[in-house]
Structures are given as structure tokens and as C-alpha cells.
Short mmCIF file of C-alpha atoms in Angstrom, two decimals:
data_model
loop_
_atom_site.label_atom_id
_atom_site.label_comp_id
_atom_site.label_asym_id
_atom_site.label_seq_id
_atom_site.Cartn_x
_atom_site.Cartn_y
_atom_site.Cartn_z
CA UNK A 265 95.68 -12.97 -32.12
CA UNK A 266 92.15 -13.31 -30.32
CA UNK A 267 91.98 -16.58 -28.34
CA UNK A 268 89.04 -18.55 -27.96
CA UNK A 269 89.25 -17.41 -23.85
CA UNK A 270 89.79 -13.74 -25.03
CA UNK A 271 86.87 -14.04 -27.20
CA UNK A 272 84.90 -15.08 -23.99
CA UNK A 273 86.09 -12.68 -21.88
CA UNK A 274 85.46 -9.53 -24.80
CA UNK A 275 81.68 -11.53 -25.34
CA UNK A 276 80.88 -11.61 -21.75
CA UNK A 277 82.04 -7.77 -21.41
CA UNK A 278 79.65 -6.61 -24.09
CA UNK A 279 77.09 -8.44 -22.62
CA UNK A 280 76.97 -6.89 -19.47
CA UNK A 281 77.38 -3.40 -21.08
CA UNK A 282 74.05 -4.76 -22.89
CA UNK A 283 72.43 -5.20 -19.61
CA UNK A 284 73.87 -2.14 -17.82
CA UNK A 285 72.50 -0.06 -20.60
CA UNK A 286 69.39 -1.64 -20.88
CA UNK A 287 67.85 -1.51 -17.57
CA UNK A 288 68.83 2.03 -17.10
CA UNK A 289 65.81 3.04 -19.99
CA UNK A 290 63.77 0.24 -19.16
CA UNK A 291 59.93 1.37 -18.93
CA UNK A 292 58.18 1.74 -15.87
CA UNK A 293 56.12 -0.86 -14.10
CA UNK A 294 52.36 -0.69 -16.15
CA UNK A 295 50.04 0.77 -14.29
CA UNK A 296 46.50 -1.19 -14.80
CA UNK A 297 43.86 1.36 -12.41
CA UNK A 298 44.19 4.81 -13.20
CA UNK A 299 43.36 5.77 -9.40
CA UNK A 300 47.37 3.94 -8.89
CA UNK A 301 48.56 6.66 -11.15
CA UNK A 302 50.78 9.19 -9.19
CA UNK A 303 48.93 12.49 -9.14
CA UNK A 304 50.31 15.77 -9.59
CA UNK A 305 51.68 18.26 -7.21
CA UNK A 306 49.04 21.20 -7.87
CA UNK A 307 46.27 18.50 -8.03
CA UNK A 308 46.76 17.21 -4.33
CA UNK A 309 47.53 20.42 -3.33
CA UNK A 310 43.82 21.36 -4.74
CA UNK A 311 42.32 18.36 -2.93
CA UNK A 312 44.12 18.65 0.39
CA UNK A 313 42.79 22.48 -0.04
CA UNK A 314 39.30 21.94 -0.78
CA UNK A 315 38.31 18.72 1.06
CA UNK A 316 37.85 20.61 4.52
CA UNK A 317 35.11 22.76 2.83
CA UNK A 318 32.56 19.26 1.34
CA UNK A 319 32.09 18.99 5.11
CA UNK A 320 30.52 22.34 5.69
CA UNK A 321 27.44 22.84 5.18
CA UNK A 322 25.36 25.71 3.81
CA UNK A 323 21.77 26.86 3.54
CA UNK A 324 20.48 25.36 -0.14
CA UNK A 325 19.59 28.46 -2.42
CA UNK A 326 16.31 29.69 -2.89
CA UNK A 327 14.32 29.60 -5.91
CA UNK A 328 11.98 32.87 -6.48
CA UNK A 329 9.77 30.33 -7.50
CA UNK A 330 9.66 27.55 -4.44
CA UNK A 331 8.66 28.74 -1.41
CA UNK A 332 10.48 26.78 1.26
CA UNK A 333 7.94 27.02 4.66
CA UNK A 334 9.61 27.66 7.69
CA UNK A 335 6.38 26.18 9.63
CA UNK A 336 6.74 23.56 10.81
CA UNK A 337 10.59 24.15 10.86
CA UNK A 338 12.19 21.07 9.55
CA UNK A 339 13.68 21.86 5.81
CA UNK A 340 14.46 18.42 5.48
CA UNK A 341 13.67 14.64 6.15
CA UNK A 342 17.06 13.51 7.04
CA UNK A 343 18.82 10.33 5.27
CA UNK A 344 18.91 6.83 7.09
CA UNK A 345 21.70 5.99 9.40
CA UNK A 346 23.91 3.24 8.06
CA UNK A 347 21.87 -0.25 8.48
CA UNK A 348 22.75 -2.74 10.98
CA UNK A 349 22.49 -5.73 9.72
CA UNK A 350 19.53 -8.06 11.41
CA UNK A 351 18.34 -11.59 10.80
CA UNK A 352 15.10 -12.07 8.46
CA UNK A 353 13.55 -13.54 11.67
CA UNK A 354 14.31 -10.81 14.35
CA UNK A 355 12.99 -8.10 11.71
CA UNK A 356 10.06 -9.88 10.91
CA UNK A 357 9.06 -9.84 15.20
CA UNK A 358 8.89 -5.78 14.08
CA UNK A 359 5.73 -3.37 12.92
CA UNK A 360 5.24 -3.18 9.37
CA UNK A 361 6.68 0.29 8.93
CA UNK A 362 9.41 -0.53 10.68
CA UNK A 363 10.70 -3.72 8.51
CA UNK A 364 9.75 -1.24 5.51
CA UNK A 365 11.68 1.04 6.63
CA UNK A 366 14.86 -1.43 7.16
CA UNK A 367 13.67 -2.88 3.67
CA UNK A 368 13.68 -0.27 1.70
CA UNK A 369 15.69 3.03 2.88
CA UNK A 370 15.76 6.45 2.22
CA UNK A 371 18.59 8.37 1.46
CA UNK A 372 17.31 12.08 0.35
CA UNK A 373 21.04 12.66 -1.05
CA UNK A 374 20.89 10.15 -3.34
CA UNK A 375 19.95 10.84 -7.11
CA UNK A 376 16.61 10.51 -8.38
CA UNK A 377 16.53 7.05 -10.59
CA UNK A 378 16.05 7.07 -13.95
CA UNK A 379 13.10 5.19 -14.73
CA UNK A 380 9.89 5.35 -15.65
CA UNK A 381 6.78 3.13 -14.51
CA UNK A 382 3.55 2.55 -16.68
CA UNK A 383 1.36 -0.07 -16.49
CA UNK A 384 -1.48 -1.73 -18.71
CA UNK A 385 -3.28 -4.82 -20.08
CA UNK A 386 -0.98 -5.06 -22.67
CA UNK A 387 3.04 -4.09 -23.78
CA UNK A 388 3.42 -1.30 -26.69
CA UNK A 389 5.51 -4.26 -28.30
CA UNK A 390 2.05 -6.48 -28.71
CA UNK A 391 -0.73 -6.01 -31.42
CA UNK A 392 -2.85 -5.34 -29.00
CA UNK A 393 -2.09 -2.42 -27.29
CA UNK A 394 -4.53 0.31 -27.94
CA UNK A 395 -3.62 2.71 -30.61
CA UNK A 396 -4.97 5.79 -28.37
CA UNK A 397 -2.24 5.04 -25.98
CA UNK A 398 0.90 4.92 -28.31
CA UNK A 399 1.27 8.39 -28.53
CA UNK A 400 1.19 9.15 -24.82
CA UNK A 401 3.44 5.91 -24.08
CA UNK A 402 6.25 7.29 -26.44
CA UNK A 403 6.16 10.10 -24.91
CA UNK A 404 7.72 9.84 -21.82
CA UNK A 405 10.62 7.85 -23.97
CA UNK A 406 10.77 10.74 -26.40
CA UNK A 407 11.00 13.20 -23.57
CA UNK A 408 13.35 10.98 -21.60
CA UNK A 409 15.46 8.91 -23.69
CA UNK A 410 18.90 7.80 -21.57
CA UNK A 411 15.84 7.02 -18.72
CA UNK A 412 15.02 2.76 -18.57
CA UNK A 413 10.77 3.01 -19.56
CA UNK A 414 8.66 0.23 -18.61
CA UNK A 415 5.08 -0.77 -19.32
CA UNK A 416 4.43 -3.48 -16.96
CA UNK A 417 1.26 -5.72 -17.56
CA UNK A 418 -0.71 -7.29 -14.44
CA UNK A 419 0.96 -10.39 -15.24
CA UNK A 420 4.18 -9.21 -14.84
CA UNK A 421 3.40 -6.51 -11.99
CA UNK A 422 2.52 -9.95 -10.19
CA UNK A 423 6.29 -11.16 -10.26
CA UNK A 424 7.63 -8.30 -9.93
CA UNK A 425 6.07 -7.48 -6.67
CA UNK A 426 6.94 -11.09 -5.33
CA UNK A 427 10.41 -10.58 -6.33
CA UNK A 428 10.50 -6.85 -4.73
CA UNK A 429 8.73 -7.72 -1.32
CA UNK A 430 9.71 -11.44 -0.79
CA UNK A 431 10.58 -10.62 2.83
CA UNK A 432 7.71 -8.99 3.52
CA UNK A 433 4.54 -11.63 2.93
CA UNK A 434 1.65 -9.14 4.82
CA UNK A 435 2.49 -6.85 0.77
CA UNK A 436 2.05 -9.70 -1.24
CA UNK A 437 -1.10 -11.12 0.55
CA UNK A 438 -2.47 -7.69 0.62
CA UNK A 439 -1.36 -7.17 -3.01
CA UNK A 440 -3.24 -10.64 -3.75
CA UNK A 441 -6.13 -9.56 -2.19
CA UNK A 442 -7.36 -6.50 -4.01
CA UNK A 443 -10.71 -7.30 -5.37
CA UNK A 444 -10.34 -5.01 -8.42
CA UNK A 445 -7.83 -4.70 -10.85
CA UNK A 446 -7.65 -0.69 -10.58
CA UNK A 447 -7.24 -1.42 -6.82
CA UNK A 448 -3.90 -3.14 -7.96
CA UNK A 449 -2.82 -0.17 -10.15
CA UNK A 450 -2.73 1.48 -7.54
CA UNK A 451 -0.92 -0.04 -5.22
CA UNK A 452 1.57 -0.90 -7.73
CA UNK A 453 2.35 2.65 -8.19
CA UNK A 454 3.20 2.77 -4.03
CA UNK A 455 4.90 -0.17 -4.46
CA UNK A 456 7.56 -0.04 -7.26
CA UNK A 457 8.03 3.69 -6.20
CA UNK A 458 8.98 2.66 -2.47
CA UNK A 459 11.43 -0.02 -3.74
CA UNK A 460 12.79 1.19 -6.80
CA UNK A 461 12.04 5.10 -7.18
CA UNK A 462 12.09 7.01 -10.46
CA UNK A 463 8.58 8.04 -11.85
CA UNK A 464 5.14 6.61 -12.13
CA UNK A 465 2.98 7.89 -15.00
CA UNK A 466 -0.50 6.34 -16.08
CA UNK A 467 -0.44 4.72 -19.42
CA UNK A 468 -3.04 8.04 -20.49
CA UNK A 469 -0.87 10.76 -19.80
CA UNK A 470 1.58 12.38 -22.26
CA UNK A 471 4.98 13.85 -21.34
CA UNK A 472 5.27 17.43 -22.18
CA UNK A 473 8.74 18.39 -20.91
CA UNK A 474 11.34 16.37 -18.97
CA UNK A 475 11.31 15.26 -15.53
CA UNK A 476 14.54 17.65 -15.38
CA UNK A 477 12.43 20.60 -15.88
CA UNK A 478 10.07 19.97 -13.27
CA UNK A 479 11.82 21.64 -10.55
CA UNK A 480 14.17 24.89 -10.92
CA UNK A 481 17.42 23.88 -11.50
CA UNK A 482 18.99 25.80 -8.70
CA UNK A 483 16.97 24.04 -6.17
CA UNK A 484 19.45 21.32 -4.99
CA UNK A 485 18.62 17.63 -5.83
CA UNK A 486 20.04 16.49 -2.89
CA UNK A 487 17.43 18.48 -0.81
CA UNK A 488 14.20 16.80 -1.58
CA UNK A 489 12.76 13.37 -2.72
CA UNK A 490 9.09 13.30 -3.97
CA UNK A 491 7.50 15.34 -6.57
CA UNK A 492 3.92 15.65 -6.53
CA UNK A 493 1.38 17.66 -8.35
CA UNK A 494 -2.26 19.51 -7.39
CA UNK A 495 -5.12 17.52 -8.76
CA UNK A 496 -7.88 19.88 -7.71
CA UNK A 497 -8.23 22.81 -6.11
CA UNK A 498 -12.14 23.77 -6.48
CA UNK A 499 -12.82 26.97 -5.32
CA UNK A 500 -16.76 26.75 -5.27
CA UNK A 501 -19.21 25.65 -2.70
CA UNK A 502 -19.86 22.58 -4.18
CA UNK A 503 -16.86 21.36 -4.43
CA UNK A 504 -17.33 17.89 -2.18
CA UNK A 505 -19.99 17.14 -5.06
CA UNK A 506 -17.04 16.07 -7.26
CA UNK A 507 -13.93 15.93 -5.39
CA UNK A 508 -13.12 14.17 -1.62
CA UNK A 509 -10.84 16.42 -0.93
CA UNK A 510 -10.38 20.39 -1.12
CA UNK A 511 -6.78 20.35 -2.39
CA UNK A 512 -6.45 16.94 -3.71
CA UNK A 513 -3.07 15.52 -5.12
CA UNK A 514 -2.77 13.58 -8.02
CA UNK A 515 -1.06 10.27 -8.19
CA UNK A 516 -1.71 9.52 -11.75
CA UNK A 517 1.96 10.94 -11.87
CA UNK A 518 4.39 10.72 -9.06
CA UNK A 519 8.36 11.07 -9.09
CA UNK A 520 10.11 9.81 -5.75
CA UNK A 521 13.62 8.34 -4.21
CA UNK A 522 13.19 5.21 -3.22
CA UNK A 523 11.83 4.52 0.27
CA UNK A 524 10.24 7.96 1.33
CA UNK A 525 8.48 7.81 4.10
CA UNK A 526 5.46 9.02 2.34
CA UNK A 527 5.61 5.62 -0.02
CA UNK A 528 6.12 3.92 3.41
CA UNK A 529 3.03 5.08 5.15
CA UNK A 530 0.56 4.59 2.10
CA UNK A 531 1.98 1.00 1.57
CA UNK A 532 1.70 -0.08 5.45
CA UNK A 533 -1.56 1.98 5.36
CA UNK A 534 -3.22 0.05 2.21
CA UNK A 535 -1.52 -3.46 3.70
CA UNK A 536 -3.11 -3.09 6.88
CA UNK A 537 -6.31 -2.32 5.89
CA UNK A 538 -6.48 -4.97 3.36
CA UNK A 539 -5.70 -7.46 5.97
CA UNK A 540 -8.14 -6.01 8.31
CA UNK A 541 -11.07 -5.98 5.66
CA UNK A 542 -9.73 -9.63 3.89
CA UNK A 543 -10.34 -11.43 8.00
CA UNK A 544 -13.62 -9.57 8.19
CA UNK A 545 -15.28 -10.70 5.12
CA UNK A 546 -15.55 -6.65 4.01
CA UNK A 547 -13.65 -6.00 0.81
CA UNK A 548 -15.58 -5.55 -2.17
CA UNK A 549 -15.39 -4.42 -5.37
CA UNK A 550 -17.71 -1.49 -5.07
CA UNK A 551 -15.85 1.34 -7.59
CA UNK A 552 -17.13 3.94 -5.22
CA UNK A 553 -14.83 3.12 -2.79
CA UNK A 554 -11.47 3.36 -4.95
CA UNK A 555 -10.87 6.93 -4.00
CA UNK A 556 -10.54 6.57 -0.32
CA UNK A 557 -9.33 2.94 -0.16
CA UNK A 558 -6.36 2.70 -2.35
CA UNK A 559 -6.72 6.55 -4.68
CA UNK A 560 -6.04 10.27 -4.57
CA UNK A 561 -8.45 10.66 -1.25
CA UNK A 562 -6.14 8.47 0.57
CA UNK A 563 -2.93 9.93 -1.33
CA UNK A 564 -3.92 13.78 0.05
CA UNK A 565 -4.46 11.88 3.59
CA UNK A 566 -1.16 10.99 3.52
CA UNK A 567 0.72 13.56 2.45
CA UNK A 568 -0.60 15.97 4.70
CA UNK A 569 -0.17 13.83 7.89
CA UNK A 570 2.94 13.87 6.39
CA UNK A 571 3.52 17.26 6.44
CA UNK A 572 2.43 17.82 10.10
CA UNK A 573 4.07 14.38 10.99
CA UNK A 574 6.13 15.93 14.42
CA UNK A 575 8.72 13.22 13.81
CA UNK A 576 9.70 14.86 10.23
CA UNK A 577 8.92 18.25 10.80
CA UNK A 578 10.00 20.76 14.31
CA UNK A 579 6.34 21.79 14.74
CA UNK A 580 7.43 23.61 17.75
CA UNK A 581 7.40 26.68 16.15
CA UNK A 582 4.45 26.18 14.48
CA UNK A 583 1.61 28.98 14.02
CA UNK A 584 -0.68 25.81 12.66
CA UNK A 585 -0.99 22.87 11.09
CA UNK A 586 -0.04 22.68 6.59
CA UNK A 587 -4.09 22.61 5.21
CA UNK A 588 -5.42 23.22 2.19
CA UNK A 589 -5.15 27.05 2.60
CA UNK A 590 -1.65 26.92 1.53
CA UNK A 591 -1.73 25.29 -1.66
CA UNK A 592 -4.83 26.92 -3.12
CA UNK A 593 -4.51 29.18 -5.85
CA UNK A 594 -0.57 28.35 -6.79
CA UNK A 595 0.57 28.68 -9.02
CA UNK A 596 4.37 27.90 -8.88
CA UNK A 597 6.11 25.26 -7.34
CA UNK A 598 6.33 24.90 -3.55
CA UNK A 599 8.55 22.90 -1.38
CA UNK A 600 7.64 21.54 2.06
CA UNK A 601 10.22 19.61 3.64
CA UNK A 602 11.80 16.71 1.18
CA UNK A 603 8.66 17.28 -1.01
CA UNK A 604 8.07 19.93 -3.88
CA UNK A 605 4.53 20.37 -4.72
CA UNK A 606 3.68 21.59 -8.30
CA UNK A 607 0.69 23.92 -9.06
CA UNK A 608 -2.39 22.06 -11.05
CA UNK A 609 -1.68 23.55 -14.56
CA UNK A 610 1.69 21.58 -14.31
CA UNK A 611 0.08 18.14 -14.23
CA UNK A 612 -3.47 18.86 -15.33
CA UNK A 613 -3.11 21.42 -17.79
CA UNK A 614 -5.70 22.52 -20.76
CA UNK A 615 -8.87 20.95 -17.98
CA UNK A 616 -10.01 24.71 -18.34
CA UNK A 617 -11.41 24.90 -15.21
CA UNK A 618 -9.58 25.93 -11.52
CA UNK A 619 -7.56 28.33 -13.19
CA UNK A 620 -5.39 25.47 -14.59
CA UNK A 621 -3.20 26.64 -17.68
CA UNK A 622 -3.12 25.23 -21.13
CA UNK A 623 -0.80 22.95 -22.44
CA UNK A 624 1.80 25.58 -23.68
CA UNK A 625 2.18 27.32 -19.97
CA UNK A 626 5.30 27.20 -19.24
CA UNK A 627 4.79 25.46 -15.84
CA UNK A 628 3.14 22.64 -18.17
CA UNK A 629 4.91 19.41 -17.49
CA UNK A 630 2.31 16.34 -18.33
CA UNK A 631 -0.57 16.18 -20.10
CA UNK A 632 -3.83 13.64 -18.42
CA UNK A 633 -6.24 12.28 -20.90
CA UNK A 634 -8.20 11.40 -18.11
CA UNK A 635 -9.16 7.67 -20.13
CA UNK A 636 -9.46 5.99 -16.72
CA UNK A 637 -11.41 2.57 -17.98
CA UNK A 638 -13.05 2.24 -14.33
CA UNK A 639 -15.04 5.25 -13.91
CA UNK A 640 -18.61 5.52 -15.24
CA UNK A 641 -18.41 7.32 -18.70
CA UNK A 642 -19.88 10.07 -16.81
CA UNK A 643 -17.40 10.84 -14.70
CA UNK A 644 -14.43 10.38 -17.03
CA UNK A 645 -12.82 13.52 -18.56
CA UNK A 646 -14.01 15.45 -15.53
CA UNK A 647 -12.23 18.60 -16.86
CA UNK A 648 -14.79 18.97 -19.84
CA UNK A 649 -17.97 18.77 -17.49
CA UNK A 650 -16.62 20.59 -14.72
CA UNK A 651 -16.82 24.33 -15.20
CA UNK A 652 -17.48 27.45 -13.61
#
């Protein structure tokens, strides 16, 4: 007969069979980051096999069409060393160019950011935006649609730039300064460039092909950080009658890693001389003196002090300084240091004039309307009156 203490005894027995039983199949503890997940055998045998070979380092390969100068030496500019940390006050006791450089750092490694920069009067979202521009302003999103786009009016170019360069006042009075509102549009190209990166267009171009397609794709991204294209390159004695320069660069489009030292100079260069002409009572708004102050005059300057800059570039082997001789007549791609410079038909083609291509050559990357709202009307769409 089964007691009331046998029926405990049998009822605590079954029980801890229960429990026996139970925590021999129970499931494993969850696992909430996949990176806690055991991995498998052949996996870290992979890793521990290939992670000796990231830190070797090998020649980049060669494009048949980039030419990669060996004079002045230097292939590259190299990256920043990690920052130290100083106070706002201690940094701003430094040069300009050297709080920009602490500011805003370069890392040529790094990936190109996707965005794109236009500015104007007006946003494509408000009646009045001018219908000649919505083509070429949908462009660039059409061409490049997982990139961020921007139109940014003068209004808002104003914030922004106080936001972007709040620890550096000598940009924003400089910025302030600028007599004429083209002046500003140009800086502001500089400007969002060095802090932010990705690519500047003018509101009157038109995007032919991607921004992906601008530079072979077997010409590592990690081994260069500005894109820039030939403006001019006119081969006839007159030349100076129409141009300031003999090769001169374009910066109506412009496609940079934040903080390149070529962003850095033009910004500290523009700043400074602001400043300078602001105490002396000198700035103006004479148009005349757009090219050289703040447009593709100074631009070329740059780049090519740049490119003969000893502190970027071993010129100890050098046969010469980088001129004009070695960019006229390209017409493929070229890379200099950190900086690949594309042949004229790729950002001025269809001008019909210094053997720039038309618009379906295959080096053909942006299209320039050349409706620049500053100029006289004579010297706007300088591609129609300039011919051989």
C-alpha cells in the first residue's frame, strides 16, 4: 500500500530525475554579438595564416593609363600620425596651417566620402531655382545615387562654415570678409572639401559618368586623395590673352579626402590674405581680380608648389621642377604623388578647342556649361569663342 511518506519519497525521486535530465539538453548560454561567437578551426587557422602578410607592403600596380612620376621621388603624401590631444588655447598660440592641420587631418588610406557639394541662390526643392540648372543638379544624384547630394545656399553655407571652423575664428572672419559673393563660392569649395571631403561640383555642370569611373580601377584608393582636372592647356602664342596660366586646373569640379594638404594651403593662403587686405583698407570687389585672389590662377599656384613642395615630395633626385611641360597635351590620367590629374576632355569636354574631346569620349567624366553669372557675357562660354 503506498504511504503518504512513500509517496514523498517516489515524488521527490522523479523530480530530481526531472532535473538531472533536464539540464543535461539545456541550450547554451545566448550569444547577443556575433564577434562572441566561437569561430571555426579552418577560419583561425586562415587568419593566424594570413595576418603576417596585411603588414607587408607592396608597390601599388600600375595603370597603362596613369603615369606615376618618379621625379621628385615621393609616390605618396603619407597619413597623419595619431593626434595628441592639445588644449584649444595652446593650439591656437600655433600658425594657421599648423592648427589646420591638427583640425582637420589627412589620412590618404581612408575612403573617399560620399558626398557631393553644390551651391546656389536657391535649393532644387524651392520654386525658384532656375529651370536651366535642374537637369545638371540631378545629375550628379542620377549618376551617384547611394552618395548624400547637397545644394547649399549662401545662407546656409554661412552656418555651416561657423559650425565647421568654430575653432578657428581667422576662417570665419576671412570668410565674412569677401567682398563678392563669387569670392565666397569659392572659398566654400576649399572649405567644405578640407573639412568634410567628397566632391565639389558647380551648380552648371552635368555628371556624365560616376565619380567611380574617374580613375582606373586598379589604381589603389588608398594611394591618392585629390582628383583634379586640366582646365586649359592653350597651345598658341596668345594664350595669356585669355588664360593666367599655361596649364590651368579647374576647380569648378574637385574630388578630395578630407584635409589634404593642398585644401590646407589654399585655405591658410586665401585667410591670410584676406586679413592682410581687410587691415589695409584693399579688398574690393573688382571681378578682375577673382582669378588670382580666390580662382583657378591661384588653384594652379597651389597645386604646383605642391608638387615641388620638398616636404611632400624627395626632390633629391630630381632632374627639375613639375611645370606645365608635363601636363600639356594629355590625354590620360596622370598621378603625381597623392594627386591624379585628369586630361581636359575629362572635365571640359565638347569646348572644341585644345584638342578637348566631345562628350561621348570615353575619358568624358563632367560636362561645364560654363553659366558662370559673374563674368561679362563676353567672356562666358569661353569654349565657343575660343578657337584655333
Amino acid at each position: 500500500m503506498l504511504t503518504f511518506r512513500r509517496a514523498l519519497v517516489l515524488a521527490a525521486a522523479i523530480l530530481t530525475l526531472f532535473f538531472i535530465f533536464h539540464s543535461s539538453h539545456r541550450d547554451p548560454p545566448r550569444i547577443h554579438n556575433a564577434k562572441d561567437h566561437p569561430k571555426p578551426a579552418s577560419l583561425t587557422k586562415t587568419t593566424q595564416k594570413e595576418s603576417p602578410s596585411k603588414q607587408e607592403t607592396t608597390e601599388p600596380p600600375k595603370h597603362k593609363d596613369v603615369t606615376s612620376w618618379k621625379t621628385p621621388g615621393s609616390t605618396q603624401v603619407p597619413s597623419q600620425a595619431p593626434k595628441i590631444q592639445i588644449p584649444l588655447a595652446e593650439l591656437r598660440k600655433r600658425p594657421l596651417r599648423a592648427q589646420l592641420e591638427y583640425q582637420y587631418p589627412y589620412d590618404v588610406e581612408a575612403k573617399f566620402p560620399a558626398y557631393i557639394w553644390q551651391t546656389w541662390k536657391n535649393t532644387p526643392a524651392s520654386g525658384d531655382f532656375e529651370p536651366m540648372f535642374r537637369e545638371t543638379e540631378a545629375s550628379w544624384t542620377i549618376m551617384h545615387p547611394t552618395f548624400v547630394h547637397e545644394v547649399i545656399t549662401d545662407n546656409v553655407a554661412k552656418h555651416l562654415m561657423r559650425h565647421l571652423y568654430a575653432s578657428v575664428p581667422e576662417i570665419l572672419e576671412a570668410y565674412e570678409a569677401l567682398p563678392l559673393p563669387v569670392m565666397k563660392a569659392d572659398f566654400f569649395r576649399y572649405l567644405i572639401l578640407l573639412a568634410r571631403g567628397g566632391i565639389y561640383s558647380d551648380i552648371d555642370t552635368a555628371a556624365l559618368k560616376s565619380a567611380i569611373e574617374w580613375v582606373p580601377a586598379d589604381v589603389p584608393r588608398n594611394s591618392f586623395g585629390m582628383v583634379i582636372g586640366i582646365e586649359a592647356d592653350p597651345d598658341r602664342p596668345d594664350w595669356a590673352d585669355w588664360y593666367s596660366r599655361r596649364i590651368q586646373f579647374c576647380q569648378w569640379t574637385i574630388q578630395a579626402k578630407p584635409g589634404h594638404p593642398v585644401l590646407r594651403e589654399i585655405v591658410a593662403n586665401i585667410t591670410m590674405e584676406t586679413l592682410k587686405r581687410k587691415s589695409e583698407g584693399t579688398l574690393t570687389k573688382d571681378v578682375k581680380s577673382i582669378v588670382e585672389f580666390t580662382g583657378p590662377a591661384l588653384w594652379t599656384d597651389i597645386i604646383f608648389n605642391f608638387f615641388n613642395d620638398p616636404e611632400y615630395f624627395d626632390m633629391s633626385t630630381s632632374k627639375g621642377n613639375i611645370s606645365w611641360e608635363h601636363f600639356t597635351g594629355m590625354t590620360l590620367a596622370k598621378k603625381v604623388g597623392d594627386v591624379v590629374v585628369l586630361p581636359i576632355t575629362s572635365f571640359s569636354p565638347g569646348i572644341r578647342t585644345m584638342n578637348a574631346g566631345e562628350d561621348d569620349d570615353p575619358m568624358a567624366f563632367v560636362k561645364h556649361n560654363f553659366e558662370g553669372t559673374w563674368k561679362p557675357a563676353e567672356e562666358r562660354h569661353i569654349g565657343e569663342i575660343f578657337t584655333d
